[in-house]
PDB file of C-alpha atoms in Angstrom:
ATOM      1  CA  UNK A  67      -8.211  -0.234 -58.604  1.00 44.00           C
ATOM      2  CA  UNK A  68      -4.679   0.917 -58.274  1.00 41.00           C
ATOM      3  CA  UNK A  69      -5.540   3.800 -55.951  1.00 41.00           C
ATOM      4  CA  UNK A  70      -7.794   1.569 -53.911  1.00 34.00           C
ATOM      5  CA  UNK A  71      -4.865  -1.408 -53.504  1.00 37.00           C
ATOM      6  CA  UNK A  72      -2.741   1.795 -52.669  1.00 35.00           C
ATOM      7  CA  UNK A  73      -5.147   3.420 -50.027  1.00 35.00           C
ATOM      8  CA  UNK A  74      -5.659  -0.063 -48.190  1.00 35.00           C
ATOM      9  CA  UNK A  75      -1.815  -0.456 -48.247  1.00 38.00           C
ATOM     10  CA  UNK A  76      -1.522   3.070 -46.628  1.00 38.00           C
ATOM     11  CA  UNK A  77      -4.487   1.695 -44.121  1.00 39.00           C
ATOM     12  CA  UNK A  78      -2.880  -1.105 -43.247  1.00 39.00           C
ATOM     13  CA  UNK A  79       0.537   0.557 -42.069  1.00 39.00           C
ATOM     14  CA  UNK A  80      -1.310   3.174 -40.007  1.00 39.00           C
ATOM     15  CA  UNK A  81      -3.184   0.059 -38.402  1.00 42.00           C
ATOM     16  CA  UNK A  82       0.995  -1.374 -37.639  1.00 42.00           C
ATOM     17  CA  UNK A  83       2.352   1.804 -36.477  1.00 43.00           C
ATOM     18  CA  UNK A  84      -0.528   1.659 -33.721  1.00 42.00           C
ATOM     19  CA  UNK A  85      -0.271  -1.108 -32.619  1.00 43.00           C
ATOM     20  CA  UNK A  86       3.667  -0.711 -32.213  1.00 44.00           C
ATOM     21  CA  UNK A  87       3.366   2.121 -30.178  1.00 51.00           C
ATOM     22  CA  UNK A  88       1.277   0.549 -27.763  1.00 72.00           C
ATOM     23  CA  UNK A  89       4.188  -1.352 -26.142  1.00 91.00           C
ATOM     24  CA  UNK A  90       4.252  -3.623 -22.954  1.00 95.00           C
ATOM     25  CA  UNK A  91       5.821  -2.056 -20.196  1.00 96.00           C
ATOM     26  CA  UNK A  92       9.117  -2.838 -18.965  1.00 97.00           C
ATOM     27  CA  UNK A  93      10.040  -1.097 -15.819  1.00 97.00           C
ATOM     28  CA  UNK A  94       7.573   0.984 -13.535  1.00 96.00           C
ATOM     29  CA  UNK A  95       8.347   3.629 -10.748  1.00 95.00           C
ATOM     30  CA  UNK A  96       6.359   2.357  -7.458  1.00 93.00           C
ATOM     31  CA  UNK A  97       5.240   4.604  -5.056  1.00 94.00           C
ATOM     32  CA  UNK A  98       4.034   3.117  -1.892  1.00 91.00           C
ATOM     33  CA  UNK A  99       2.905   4.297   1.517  1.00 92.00           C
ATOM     34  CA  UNK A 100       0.719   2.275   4.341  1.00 91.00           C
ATOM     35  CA  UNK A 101      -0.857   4.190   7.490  1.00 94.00           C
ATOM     36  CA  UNK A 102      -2.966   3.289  10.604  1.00 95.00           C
ATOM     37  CA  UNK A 103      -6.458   4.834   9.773  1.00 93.00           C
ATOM     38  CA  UNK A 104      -8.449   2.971  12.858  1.00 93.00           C
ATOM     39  CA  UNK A 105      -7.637   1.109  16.008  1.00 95.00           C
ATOM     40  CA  UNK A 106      -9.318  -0.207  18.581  1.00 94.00           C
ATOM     41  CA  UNK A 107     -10.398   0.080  21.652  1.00 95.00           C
ATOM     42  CA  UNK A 108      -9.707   3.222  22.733  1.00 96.00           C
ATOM     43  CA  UNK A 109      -6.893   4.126  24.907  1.00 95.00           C
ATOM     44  CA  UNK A 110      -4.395   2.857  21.857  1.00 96.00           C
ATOM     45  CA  UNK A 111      -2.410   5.630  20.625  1.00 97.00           C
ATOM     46  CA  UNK A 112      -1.938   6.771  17.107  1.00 98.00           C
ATOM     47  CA  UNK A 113       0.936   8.645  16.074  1.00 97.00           C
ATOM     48  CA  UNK A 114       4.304   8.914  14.149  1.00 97.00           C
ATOM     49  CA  UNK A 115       2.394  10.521  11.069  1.00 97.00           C
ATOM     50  CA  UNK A 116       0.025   7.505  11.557  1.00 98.00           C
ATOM     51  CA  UNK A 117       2.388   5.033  11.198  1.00 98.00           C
ATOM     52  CA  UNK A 118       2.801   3.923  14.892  1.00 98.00           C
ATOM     53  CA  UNK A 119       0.374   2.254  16.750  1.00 97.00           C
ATOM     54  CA  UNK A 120       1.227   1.856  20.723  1.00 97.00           C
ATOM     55  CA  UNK A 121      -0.600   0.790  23.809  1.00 96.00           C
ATOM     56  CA  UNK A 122      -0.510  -0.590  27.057  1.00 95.00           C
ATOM     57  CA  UNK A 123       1.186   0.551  30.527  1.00 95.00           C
ATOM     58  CA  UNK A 124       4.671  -0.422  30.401  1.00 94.00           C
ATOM     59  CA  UNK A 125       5.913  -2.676  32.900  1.00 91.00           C
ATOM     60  CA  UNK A 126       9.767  -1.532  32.474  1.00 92.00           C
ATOM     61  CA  UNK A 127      10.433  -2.151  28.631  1.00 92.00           C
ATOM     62  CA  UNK A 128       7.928   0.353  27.368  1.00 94.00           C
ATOM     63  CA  UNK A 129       4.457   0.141  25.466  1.00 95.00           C
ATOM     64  CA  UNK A 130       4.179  -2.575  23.068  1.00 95.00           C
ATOM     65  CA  UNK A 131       3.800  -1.241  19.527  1.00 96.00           C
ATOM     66  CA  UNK A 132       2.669  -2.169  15.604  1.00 95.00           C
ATOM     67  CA  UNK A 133       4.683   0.145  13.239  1.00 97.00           C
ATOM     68  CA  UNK A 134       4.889   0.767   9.591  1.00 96.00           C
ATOM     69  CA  UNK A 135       8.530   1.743   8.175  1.00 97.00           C
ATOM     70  CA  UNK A 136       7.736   2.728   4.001  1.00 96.00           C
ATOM     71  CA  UNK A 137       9.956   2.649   1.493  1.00 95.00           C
ATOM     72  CA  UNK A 138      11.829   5.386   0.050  1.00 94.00           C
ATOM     73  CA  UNK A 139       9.861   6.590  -3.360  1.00 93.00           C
ATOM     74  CA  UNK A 140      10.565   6.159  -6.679  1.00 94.00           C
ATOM     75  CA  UNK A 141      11.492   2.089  -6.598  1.00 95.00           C
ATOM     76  CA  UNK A 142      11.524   0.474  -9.437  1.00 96.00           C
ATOM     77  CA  UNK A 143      10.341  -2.709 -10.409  1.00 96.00           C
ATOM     78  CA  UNK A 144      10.633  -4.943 -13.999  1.00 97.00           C
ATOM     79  CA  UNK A 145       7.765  -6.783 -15.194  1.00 97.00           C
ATOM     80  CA  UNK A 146       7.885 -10.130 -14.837  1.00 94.00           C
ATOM     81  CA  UNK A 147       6.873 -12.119 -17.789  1.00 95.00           C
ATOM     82  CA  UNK A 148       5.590 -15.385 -17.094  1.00 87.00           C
ATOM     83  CA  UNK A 149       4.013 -17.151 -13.970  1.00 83.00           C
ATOM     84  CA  UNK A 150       5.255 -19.213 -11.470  1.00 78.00           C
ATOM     85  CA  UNK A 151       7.662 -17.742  -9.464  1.00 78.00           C
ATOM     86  CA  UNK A 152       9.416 -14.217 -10.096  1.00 84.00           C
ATOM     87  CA  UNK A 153      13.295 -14.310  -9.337  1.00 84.00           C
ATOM     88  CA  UNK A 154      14.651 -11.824  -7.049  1.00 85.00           C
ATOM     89  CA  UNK A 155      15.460  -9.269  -9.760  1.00 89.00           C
ATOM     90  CA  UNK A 156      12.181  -8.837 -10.334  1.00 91.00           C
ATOM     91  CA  UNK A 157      10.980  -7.979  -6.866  1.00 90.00           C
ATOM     92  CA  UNK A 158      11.618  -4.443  -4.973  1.00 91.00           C
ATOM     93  CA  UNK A 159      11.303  -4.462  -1.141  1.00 91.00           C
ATOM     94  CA  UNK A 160       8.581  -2.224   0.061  1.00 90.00           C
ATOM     95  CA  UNK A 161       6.632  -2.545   3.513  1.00 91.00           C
ATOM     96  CA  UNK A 162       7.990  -3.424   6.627  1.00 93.00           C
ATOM     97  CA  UNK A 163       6.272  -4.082   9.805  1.00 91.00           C
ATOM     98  CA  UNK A 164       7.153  -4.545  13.197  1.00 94.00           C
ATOM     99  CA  UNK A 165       5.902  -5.873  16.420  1.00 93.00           C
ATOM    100  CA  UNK A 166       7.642  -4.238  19.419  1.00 94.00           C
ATOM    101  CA  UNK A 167       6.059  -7.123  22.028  1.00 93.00           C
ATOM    102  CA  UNK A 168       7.049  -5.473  25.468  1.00 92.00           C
ATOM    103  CA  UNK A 169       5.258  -6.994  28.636  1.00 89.00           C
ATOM    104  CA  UNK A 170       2.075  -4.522  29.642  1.00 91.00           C
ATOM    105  CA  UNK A 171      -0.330  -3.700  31.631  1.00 91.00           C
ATOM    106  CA  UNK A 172      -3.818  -2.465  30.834  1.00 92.00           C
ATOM    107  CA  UNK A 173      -4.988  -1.069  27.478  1.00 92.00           C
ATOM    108  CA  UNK A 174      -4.594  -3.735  24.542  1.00 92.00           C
ATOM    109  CA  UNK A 175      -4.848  -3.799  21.023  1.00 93.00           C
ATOM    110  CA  UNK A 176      -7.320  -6.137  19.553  1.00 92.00           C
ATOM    111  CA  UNK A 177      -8.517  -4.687  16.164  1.00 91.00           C
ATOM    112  CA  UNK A 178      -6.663  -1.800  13.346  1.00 92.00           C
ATOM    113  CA  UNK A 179      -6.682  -0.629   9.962  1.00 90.00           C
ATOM    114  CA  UNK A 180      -4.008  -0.639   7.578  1.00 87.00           C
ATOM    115  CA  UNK A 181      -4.565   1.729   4.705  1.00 87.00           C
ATOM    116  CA  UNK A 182      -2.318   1.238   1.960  1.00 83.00           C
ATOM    117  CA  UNK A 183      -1.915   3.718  -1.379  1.00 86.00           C
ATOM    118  CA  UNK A 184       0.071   2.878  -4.655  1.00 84.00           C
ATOM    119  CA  UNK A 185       0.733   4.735  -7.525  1.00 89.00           C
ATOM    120  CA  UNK A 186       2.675   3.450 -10.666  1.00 91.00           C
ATOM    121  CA  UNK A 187       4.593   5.449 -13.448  1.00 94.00           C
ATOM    122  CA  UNK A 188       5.581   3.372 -16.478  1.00 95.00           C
ATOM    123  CA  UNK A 189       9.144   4.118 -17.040  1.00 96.00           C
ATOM    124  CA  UNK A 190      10.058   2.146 -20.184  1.00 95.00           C
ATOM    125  CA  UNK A 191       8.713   3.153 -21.912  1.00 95.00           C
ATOM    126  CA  UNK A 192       7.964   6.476 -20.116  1.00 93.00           C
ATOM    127  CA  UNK A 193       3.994   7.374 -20.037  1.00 91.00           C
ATOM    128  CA  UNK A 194       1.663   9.384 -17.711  1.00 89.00           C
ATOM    129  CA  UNK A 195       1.657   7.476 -14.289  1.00 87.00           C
ATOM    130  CA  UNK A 196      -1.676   6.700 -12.557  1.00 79.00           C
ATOM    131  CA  UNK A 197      -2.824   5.856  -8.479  1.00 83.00           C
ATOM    132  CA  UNK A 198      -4.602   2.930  -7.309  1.00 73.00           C
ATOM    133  CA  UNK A 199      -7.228   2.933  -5.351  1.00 70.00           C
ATOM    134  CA  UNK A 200      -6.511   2.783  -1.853  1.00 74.00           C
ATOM    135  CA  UNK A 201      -6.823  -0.344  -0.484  1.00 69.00           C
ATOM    136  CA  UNK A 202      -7.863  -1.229   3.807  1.00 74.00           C
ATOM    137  CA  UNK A 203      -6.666  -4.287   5.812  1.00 75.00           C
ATOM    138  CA  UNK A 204      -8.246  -5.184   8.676  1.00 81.00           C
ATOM    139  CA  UNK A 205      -6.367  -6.546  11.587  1.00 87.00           C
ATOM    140  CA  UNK A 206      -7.099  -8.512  14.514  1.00 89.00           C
ATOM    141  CA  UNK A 207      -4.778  -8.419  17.494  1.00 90.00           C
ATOM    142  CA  UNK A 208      -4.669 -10.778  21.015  1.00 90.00           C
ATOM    143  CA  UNK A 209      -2.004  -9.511  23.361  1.00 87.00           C
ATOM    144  CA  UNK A 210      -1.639 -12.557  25.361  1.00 85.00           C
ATOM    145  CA  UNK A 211      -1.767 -12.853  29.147  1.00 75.00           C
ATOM    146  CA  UNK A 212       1.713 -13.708  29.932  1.00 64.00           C
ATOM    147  CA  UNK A 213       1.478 -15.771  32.603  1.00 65.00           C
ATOM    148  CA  UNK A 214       1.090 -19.548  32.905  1.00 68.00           C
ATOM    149  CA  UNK A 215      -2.436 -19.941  31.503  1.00 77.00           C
ATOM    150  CA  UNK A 216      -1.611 -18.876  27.959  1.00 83.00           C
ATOM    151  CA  UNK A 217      -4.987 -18.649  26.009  1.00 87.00           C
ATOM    152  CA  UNK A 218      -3.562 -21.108  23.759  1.00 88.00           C
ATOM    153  CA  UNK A 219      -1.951 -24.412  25.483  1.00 83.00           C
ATOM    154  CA  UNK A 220       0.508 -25.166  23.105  1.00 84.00           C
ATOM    155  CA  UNK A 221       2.191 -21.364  23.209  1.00 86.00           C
ATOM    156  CA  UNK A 222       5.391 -20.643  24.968  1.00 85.00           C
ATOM    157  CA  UNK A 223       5.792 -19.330  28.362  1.00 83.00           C
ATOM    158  CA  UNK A 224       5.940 -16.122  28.318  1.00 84.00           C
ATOM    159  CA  UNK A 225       2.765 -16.408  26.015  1.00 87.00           C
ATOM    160  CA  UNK A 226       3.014 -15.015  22.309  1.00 89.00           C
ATOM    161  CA  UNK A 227       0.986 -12.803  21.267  1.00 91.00           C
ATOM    162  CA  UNK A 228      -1.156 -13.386  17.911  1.00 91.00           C
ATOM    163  CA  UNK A 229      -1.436 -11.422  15.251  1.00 88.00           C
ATOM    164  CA  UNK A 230      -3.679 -11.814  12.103  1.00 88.00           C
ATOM    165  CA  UNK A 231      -4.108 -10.456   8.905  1.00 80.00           C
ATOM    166  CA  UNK A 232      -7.644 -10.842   7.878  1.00 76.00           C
ATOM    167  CA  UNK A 233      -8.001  -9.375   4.377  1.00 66.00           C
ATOM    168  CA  UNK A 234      -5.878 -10.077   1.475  1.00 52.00           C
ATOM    169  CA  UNK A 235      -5.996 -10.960  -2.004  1.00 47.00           C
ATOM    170  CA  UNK A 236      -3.606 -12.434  -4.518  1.00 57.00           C
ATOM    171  CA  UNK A 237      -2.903 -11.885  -7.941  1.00 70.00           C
ATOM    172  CA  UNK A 238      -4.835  -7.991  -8.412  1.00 75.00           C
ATOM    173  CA  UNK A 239      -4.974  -7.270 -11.932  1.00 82.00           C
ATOM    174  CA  UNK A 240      -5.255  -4.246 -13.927  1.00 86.00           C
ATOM    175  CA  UNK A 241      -5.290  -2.874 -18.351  1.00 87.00           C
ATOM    176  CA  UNK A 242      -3.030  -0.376 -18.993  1.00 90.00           C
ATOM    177  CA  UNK A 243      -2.730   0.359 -22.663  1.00 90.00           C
ATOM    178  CA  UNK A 244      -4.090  -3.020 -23.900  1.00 91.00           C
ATOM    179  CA  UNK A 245      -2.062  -5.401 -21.872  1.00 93.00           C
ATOM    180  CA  UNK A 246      -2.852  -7.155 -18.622  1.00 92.00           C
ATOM    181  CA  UNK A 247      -0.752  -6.970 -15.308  1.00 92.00           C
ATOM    182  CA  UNK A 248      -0.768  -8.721 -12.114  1.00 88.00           C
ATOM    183  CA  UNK A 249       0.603  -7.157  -8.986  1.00 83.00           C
ATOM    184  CA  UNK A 250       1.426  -9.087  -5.516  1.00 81.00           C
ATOM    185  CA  UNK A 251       2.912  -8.065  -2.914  1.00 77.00           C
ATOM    186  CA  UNK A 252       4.474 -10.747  -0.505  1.00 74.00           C
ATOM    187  CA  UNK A 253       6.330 -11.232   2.503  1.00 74.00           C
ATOM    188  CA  UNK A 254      10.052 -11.594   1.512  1.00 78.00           C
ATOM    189  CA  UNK A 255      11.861 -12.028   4.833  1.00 78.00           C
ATOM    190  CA  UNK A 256      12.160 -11.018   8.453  1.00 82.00           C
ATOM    191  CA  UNK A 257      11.961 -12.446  11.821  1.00 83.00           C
ATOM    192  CA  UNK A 258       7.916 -13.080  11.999  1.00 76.00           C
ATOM    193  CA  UNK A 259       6.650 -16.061   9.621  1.00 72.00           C
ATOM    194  CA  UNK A 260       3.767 -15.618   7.801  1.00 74.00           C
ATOM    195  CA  UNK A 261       1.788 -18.333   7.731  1.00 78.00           C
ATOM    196  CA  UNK A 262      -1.967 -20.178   7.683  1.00 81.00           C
ATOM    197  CA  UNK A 263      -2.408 -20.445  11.772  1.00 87.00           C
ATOM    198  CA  UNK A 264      -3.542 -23.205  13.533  1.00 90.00           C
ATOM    199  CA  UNK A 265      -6.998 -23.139  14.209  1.00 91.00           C
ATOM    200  CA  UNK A 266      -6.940 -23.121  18.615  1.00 92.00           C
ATOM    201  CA  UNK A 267      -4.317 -20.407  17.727  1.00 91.00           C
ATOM    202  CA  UNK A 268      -7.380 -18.115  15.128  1.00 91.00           C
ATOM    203  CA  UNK A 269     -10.234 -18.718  17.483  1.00 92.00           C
ATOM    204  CA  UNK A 270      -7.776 -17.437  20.647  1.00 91.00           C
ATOM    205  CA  UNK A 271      -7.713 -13.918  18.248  1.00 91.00           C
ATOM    206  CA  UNK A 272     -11.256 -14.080  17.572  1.00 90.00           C
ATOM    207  CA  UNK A 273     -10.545 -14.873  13.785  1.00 89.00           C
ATOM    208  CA  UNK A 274     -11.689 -18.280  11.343  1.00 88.00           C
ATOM    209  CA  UNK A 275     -10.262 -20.932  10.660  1.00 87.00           C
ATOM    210  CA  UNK A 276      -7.184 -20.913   8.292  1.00 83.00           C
ATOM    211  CA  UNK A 277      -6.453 -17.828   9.375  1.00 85.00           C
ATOM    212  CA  UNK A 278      -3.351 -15.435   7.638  1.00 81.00           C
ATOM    213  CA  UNK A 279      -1.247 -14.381  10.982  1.00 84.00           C
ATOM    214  CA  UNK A 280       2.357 -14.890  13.065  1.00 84.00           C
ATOM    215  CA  UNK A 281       2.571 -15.182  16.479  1.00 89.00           C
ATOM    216  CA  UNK A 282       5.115 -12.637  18.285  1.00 88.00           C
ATOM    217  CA  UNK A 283       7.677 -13.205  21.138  1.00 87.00           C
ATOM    218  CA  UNK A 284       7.182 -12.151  24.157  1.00 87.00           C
ATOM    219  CA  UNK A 285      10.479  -9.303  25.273  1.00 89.00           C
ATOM    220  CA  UNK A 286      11.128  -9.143  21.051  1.00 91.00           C
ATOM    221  CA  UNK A 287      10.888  -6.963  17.844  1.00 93.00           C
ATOM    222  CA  UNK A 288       9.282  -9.264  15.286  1.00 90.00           C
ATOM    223  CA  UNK A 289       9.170  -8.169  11.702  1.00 90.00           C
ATOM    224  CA  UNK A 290       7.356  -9.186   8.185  1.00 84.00           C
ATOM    225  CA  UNK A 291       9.362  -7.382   5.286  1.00 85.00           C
ATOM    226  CA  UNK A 292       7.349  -7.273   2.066  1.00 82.00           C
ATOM    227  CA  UNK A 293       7.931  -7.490  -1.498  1.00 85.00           C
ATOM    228  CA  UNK A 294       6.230  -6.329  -4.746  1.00 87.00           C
ATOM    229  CA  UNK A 295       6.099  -8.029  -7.865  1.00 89.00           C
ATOM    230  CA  UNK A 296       4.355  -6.834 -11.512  1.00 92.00           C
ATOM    231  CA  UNK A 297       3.769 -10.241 -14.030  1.00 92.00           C
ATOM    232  CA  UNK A 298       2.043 -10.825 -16.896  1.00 94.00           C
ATOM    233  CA  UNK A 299       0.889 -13.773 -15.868  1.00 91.00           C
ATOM    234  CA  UNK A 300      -0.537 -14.831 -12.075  1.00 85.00           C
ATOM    235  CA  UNK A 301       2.024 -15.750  -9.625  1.00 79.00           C
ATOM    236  CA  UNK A 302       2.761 -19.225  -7.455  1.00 69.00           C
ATOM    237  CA  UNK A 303       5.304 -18.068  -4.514  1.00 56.00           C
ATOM    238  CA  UNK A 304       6.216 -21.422  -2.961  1.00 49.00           C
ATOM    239  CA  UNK A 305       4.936 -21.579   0.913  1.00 49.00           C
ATOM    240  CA  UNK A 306       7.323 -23.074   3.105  1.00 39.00           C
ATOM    241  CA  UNK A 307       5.480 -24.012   6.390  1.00 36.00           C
ATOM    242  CA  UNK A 308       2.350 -22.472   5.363  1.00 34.00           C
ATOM    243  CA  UNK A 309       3.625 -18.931   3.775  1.00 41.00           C
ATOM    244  CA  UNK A 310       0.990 -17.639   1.904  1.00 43.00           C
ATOM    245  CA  UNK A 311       1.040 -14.302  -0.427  1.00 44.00           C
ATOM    246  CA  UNK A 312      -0.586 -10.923   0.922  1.00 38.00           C
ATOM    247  CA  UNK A 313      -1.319  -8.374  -0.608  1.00 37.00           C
ATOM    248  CA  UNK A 314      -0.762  -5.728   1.671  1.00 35.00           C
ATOM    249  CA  UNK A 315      -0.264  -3.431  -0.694  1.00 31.00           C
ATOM    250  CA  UNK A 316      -2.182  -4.339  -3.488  1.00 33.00           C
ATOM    251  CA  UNK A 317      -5.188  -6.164  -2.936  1.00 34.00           C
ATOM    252  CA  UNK A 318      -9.016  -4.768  -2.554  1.00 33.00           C
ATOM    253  CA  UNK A 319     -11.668  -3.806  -4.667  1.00 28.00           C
ATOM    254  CA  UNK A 320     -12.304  -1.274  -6.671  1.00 32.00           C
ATOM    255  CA  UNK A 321      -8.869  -1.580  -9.193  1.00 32.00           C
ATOM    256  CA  UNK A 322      -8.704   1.121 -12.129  1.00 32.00           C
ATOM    257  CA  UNK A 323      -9.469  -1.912 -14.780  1.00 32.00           C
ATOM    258  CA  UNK A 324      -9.017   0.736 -17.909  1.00 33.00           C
ATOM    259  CA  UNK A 325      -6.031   2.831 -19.743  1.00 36.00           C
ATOM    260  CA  UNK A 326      -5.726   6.243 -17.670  1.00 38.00           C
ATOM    261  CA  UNK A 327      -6.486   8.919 -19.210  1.00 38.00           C
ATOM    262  CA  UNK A 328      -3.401  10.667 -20.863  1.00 37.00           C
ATOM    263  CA  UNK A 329      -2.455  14.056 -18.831  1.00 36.00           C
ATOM    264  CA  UNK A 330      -2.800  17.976 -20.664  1.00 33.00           C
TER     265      UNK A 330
END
């Protein structure tokens, strides 16, 4: 009896140092790059290692232009613990993209592919890092007319031009090493607005109702800077004026839902 009340003691212990080793993680390394993979119709250019997209025959101020400026690698990011909203210290910069609107002739985009890849390392406390799937967004563009018969009545003159995100979804989860995480990534500031468009402004673009878009300046650079966030919990990010989460770097099917394998 004594050996067996000593044995299940011994079991026991084993059973606690496992489970302490298996601990939450605190920080990750982010790695994050997005590139054009399609674009239509042709006659839009690709280039810039794939992160320019151009068109259009300038009229004096050049082509007009979508382009992708990626972060620097190795951020790092601190889980978040709890829901609601994350505070600033838990949320790295990432993605920006920009709008050069220049007034054109001929060629215009309508329709492109955003192909995002992610990889995370946990940091503390350090373990084998592991990528994400990559993940496509589909795009749908409407350089306007610029003239005095916008395709939407209540634009400016000259006419914006509309652009609209039409994939995205919030709160991706994945398991790594028994616990749960969420990942968002969300526009954080810049001089575009994200927001849920009106609906004259989505059917103009050729996109539903309740669309996810901003429209764009005519003569300007307009920008969407994005942000990443890891919780343990789903996120709420307040929308002022309509701003809803994207997750242009993280959503998509096809997440790794189970504990990498460790590396040789």
């Amino acid at each position: 009896m004594k050996h067996l009340k000593t044995t299940l003691i011994a079991a026991a212990a084993l059973m606690m140092g496992a489970q302490a080793s298996a601990a939450m993680v605190e920080t990750w390394e982010v790695d994050i790059a997005g590139t054009w993979t399609a674009q239509g119709p042709a006659g839009v250019i690709r280039d810039e290692a794939d992160t320019r997209l151009r068109w259009g025959t300038s009229t004096g101020s050049g082509q007009s232009s979508l382009v992708i400026t990626n972060p620097a690698p190795n951020l790092s990011v601190d889980t978040y613990v709890g829901a609601g909203v994350p505070p600033a210290a838990n949320i790295v910069q990432t993605l920006t993209l920009t709008h050069n609107n220049n007034p054109i002739q001929g060629t215009s985009l309508q329709t492109a592919q955003l192909t995002v890849s992610l990889s995370l390392t946990p940091l503390v406390p350090v373990a084998p890092g592991f990528p994400l799937p990559t993940i496509d967004y589909a795009i749908q563009f409407l350089e306007t007319s610029n003239d005095n018969s916008c395709e939407v009545a209540t634009s400016p003159i000259p006419c914006n031009d509309i652009f609209v995100l039409t994939s995205g979804l919030l709160n991706e989860g994945f398991d790594y090493d028994g616990y749960f995480y969420y990942v968002n990534a969300f526009p954080i500031g810049g001089t575009g607005q994200l927001q849920t468009l009106d609906a004259s402004v989505c059917a103009a673009a050729g996109a539903a109702a309740n669309c996810l878009g901003f429209t764009t300046v005519e003569g300007q650079s307009n920008n969407l800077i994005f942000g990443l966030a890891i919780s343990t919990e789903p996120l709420s990010v307040p929308e002022p004026a309509g701003l809803a989460l994207v997750g242009l770097a993280l959503a998509g099917a096809g997440w790794a839902r189970r504990r990498p394998q460790a590396q040789a």
